Each structure stands twice: as structure tokens, then as C-alpha cells.
mmCIF file of C-alpha atoms in Angstrom:
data_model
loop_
_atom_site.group_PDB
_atom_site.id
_atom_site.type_symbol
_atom_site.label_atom_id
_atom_site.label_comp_id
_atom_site.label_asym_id
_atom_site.label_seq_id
_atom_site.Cartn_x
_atom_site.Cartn_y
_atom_site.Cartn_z
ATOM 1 C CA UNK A 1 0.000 0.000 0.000
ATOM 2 C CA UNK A 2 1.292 3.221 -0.894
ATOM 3 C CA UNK A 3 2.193 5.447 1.741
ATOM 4 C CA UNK A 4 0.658 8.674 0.642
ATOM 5 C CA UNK A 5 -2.513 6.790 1.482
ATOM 6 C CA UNK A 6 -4.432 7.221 4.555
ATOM 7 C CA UNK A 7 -7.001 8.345 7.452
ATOM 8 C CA UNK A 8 -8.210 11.355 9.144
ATOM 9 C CA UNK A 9 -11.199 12.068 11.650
ATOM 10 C CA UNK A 10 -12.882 14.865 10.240
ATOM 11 C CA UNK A 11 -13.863 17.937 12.845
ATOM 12 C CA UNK A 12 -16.100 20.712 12.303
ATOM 13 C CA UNK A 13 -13.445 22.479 9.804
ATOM 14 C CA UNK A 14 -13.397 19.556 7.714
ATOM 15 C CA UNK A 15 -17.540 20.042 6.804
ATOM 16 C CA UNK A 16 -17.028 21.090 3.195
ATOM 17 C CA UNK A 17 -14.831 17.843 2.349
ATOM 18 C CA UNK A 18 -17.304 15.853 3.991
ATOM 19 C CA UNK A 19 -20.532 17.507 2.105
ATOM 20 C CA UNK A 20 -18.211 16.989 -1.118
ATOM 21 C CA UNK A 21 -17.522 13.464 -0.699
ATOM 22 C CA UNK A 22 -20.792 12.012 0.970
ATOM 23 C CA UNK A 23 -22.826 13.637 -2.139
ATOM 24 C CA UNK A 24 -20.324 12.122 -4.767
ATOM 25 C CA UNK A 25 -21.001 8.818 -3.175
ATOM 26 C CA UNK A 26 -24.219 9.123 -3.103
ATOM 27 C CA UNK A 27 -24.909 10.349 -6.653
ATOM 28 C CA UNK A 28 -23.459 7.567 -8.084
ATOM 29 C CA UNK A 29 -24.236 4.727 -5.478
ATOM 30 C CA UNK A 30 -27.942 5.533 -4.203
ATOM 31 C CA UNK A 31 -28.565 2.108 -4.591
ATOM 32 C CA UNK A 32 -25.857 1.149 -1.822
ATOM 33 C CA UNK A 33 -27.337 3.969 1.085
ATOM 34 C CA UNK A 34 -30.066 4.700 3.110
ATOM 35 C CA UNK A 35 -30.376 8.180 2.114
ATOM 36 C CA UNK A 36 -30.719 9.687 -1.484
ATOM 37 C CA UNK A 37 -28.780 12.435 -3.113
ATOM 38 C CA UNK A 38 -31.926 15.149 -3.410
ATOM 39 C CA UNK A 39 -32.684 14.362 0.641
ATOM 40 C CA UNK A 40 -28.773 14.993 1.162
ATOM 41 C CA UNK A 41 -28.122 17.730 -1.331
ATOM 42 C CA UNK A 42 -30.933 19.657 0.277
ATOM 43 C CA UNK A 43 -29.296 19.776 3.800
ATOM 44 C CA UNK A 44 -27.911 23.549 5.086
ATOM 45 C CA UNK A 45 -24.560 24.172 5.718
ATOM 46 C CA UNK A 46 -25.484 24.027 9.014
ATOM 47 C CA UNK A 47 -26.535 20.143 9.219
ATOM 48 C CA UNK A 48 -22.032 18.910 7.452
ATOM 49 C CA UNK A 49 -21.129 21.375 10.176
ATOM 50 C CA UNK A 50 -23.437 20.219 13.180
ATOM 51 C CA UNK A 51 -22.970 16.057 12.474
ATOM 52 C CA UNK A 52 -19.216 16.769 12.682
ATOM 53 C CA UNK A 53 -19.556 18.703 16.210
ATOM 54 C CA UNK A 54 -20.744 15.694 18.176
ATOM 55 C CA UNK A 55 -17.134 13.710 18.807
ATOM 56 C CA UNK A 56 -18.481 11.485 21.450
ATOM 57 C CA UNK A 57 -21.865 10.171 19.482
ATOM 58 C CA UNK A 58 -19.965 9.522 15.944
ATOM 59 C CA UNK A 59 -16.576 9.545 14.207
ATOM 60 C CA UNK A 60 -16.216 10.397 10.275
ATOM 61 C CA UNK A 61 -13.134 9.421 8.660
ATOM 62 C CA UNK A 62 -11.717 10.765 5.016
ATOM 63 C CA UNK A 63 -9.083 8.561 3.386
ATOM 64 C CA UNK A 64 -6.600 10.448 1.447
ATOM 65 C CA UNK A 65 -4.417 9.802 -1.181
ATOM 66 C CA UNK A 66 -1.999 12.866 -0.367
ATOM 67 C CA UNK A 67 -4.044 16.038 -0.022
ATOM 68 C CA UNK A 68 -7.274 14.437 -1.618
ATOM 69 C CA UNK A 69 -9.931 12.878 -0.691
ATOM 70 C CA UNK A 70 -10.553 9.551 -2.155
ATOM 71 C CA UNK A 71 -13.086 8.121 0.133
ATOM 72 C CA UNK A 72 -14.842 7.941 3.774
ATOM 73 C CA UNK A 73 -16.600 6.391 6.319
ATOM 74 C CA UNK A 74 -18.417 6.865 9.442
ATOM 75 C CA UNK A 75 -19.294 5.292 12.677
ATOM 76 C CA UNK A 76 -22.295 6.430 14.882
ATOM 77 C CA UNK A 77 -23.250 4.833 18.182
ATOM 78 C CA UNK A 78 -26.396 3.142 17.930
ATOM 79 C CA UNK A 79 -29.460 5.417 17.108
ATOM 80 C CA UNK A 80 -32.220 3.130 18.397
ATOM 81 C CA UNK A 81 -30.318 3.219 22.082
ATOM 82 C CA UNK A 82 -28.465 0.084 22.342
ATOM 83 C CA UNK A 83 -25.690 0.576 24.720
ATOM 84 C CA UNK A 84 -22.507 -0.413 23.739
ATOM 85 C CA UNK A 85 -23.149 -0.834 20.059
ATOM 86 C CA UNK A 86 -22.012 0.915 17.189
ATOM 87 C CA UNK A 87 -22.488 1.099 13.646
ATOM 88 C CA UNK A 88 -20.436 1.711 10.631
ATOM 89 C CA UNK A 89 -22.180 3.501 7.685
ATOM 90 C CA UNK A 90 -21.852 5.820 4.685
ATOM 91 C CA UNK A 91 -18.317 3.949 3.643
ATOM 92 C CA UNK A 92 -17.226 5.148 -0.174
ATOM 93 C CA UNK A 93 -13.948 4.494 -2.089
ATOM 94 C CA UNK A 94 -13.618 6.610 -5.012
ATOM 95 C CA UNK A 95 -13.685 3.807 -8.289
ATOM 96 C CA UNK A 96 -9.808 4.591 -9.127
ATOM 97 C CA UNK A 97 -9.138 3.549 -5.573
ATOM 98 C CA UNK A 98 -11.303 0.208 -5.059
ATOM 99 C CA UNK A 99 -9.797 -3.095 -5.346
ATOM 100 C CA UNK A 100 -6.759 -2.239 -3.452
ATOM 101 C CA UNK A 101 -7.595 -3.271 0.326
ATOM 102 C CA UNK A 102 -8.262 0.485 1.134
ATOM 103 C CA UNK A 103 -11.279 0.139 2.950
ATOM 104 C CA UNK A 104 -8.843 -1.737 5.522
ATOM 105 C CA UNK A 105 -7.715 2.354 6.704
ATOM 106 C CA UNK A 106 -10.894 3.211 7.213
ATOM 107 C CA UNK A 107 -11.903 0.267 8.870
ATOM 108 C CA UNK A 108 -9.105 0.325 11.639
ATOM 109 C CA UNK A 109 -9.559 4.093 12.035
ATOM 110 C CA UNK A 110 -13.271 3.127 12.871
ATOM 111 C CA UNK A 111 -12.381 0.233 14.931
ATOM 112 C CA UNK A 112 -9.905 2.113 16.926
ATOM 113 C CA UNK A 113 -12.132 4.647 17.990
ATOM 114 C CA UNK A 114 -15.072 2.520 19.045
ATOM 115 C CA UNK A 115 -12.243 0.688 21.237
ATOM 116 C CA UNK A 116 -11.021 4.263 22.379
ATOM 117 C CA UNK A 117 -14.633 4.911 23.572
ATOM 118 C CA UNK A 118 -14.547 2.399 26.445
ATOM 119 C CA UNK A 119 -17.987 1.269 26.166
ATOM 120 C CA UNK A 120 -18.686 0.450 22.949
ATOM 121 C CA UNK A 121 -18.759 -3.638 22.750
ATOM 122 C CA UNK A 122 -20.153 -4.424 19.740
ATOM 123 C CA UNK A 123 -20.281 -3.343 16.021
ATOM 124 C CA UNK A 124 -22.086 -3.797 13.510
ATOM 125 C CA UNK A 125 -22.140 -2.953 9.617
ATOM 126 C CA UNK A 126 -24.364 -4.030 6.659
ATOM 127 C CA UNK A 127 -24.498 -4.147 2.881
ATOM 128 C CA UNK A 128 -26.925 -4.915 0.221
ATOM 129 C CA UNK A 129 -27.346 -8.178 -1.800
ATOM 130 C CA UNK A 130 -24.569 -8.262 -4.595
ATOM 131 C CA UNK A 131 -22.119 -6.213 -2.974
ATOM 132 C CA UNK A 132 -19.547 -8.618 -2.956
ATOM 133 C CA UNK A 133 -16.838 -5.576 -2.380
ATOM 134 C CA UNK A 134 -18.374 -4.602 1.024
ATOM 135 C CA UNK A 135 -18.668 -8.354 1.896
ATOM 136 C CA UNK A 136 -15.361 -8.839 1.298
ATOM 137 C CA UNK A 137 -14.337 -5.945 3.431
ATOM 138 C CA UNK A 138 -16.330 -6.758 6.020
ATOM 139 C CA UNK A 139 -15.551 -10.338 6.841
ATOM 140 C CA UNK A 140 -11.683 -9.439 6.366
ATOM 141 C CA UNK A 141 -11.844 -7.103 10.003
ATOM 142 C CA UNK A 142 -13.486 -10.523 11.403
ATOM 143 C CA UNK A 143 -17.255 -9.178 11.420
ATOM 144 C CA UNK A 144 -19.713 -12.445 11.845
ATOM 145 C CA UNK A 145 -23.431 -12.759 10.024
ATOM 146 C CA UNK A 146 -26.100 -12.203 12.088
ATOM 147 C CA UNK A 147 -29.044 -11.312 10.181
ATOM 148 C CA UNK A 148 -30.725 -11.129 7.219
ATOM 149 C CA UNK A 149 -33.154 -8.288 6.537
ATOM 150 C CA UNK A 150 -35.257 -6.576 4.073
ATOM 151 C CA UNK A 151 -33.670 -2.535 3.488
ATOM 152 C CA UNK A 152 -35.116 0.538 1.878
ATOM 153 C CA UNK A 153 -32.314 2.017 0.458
ATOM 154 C CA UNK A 154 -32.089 5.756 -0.821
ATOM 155 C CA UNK A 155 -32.880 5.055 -4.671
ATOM 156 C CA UNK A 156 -36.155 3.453 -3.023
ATOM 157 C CA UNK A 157 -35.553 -0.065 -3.837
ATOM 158 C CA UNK A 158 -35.949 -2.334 -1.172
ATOM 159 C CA UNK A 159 -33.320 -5.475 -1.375
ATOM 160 C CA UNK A 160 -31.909 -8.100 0.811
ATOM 161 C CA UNK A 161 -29.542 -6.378 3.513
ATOM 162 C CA UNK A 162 -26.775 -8.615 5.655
ATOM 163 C CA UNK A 163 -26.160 -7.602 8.576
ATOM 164 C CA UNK A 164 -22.850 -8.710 10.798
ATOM 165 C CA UNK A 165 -21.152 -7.973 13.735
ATOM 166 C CA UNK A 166 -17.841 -7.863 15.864
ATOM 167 C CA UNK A 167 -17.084 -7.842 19.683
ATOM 168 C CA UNK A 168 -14.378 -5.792 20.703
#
């Protein structure tokens, strides 16, 4: 891996990068979120600015490739109240940059600070039927199935979601 590559938690200041990147990903992968690109694109500045303030509810990691951003991903503590759990969400690799064990970066960044946290026991990710990508990803960090679900995802299809977990 090259070393110009890597991670950085994204603060307040980093809002416009974030915008940038989560509506890039999501214009050309609605199929692969929960949110769409008009829901997201509509947002104030306020809303990048105000989900980056909150450092002890979520984390939001750019990966880099030198000065640019090439992809991100984000881990929230979970939003229907189950302590100790987390969740990892909104992860994006630019095309150029997939195929190349990348997502590993963002992955440990995430892991790291759900470990950092001191309550946080258990996290858990998802992806959609046919992405073999995420999968692939996923079960490298050691994540284990646990369920099988139907999704609504932000292009308004609803398809197959797995769902897996890791204890830390």
C-alpha cells in the first residue's frame, strides 16, 4: 500500500470535504445507502457542520491519497439506544481507488475509535445483496453474520440487507 494513502477524523473544519464526498457517493451509489442524493443535497450548511460537532456520538473518517480525498466512512453509536453498540455507515472508495484493500484504513480508524470509547462492545455494519466488495471488506476485520433483513435504500428499492457484527 502506498504510503501517501491514509485516514483522518474529520472535525467541524473539515464540513465542506465531507458535504463533497458524501454527495459524490451518493450520486453515483444511491442504490448502496439509506439516504438519497436530493434528501442529502438539500441539507444547510449548518446540518455537514453540526454532524461533525458531536465527537463522542460519531466519528467520520476521510481517506486520502496525499491532499485528496478519495473516500470515507463513518461510525455512529447506535441510534435506536443500544448501549454499547455501534455502527459503521456511509463507507465510499472513489472507483480509481477500489480493489486495493483500502477500505482496511478506514476500517481500523473506525475500529480504533469505538475501542477508544470504552464502552462500545459491539459493532455492527451491513451491505446490500450483490455487494460482494463490502462483503469482502467486512468479513476481512473478522465481522460475523447475524441477520438477514429486508432494506429501503435511498434510490427506493428495497433489497436483501446482511447484517454482521464484531465484539471488541
Amino acid at each position: 500500500m502506498d504510503n501517501t494513502i491514509y485516514t483522518k477524523r474529520w472535525l467541524e473544519a473539515d464540513w465542506q470535504l465531507f458535504k463533497t464526498i458524501r454527495l459524490e457517493a451518493l450520486s453515483k451509489h444511491d442504490n448502496f445507502f439509506g439516504s438519497s442524493l436530493e434528501s442529502e443535497s438539500s441539507k444547510e450548511d449548518s446540518f455537514w457542520k453540526n454532524t461533525l460537532v458531536d465527537t463522542n456520538r460519531l466519528a467520520i473518517f476521510g481517506l486520502y491519497d496525499e491532499d485528496k480525498v478519495i473516500g470515507m466512512k463513518a461510525i455512529f453509536r447506535d441510534w435506536n439506544g443500544r448501549e454499547g453498540v455501534a455502527v459503521l455507515v456511509m463507507s465510499y472508495i472513489r472507483e480509481e481507488y477500489r480493489g486495493k484493500g483500502l477500505s482496511d484504513l478506514l476500517y481500523k480508524a473506525s475500529i480504533d475509535w469505538a475501542k477508544a470509547q470504552g464502552d462500545i462492545r459491539i459493532l455492527t455494519v451491513g451491505h446490500r445483496e450483490g455487494n460482494v466488495a463490502s462483503r469482502s471488506a467486512i468479513l476481512r476485520q473478522g465481522f460475523t453474520l447475524t441477520e438477514v433483513k429486508d432494506q429501503l435504500y435511498g434510490n427506493g428499492e428495497t433489497d436483501t440487507d446482511y447484517i454482521y457484527q464484531l465484539k471488541i
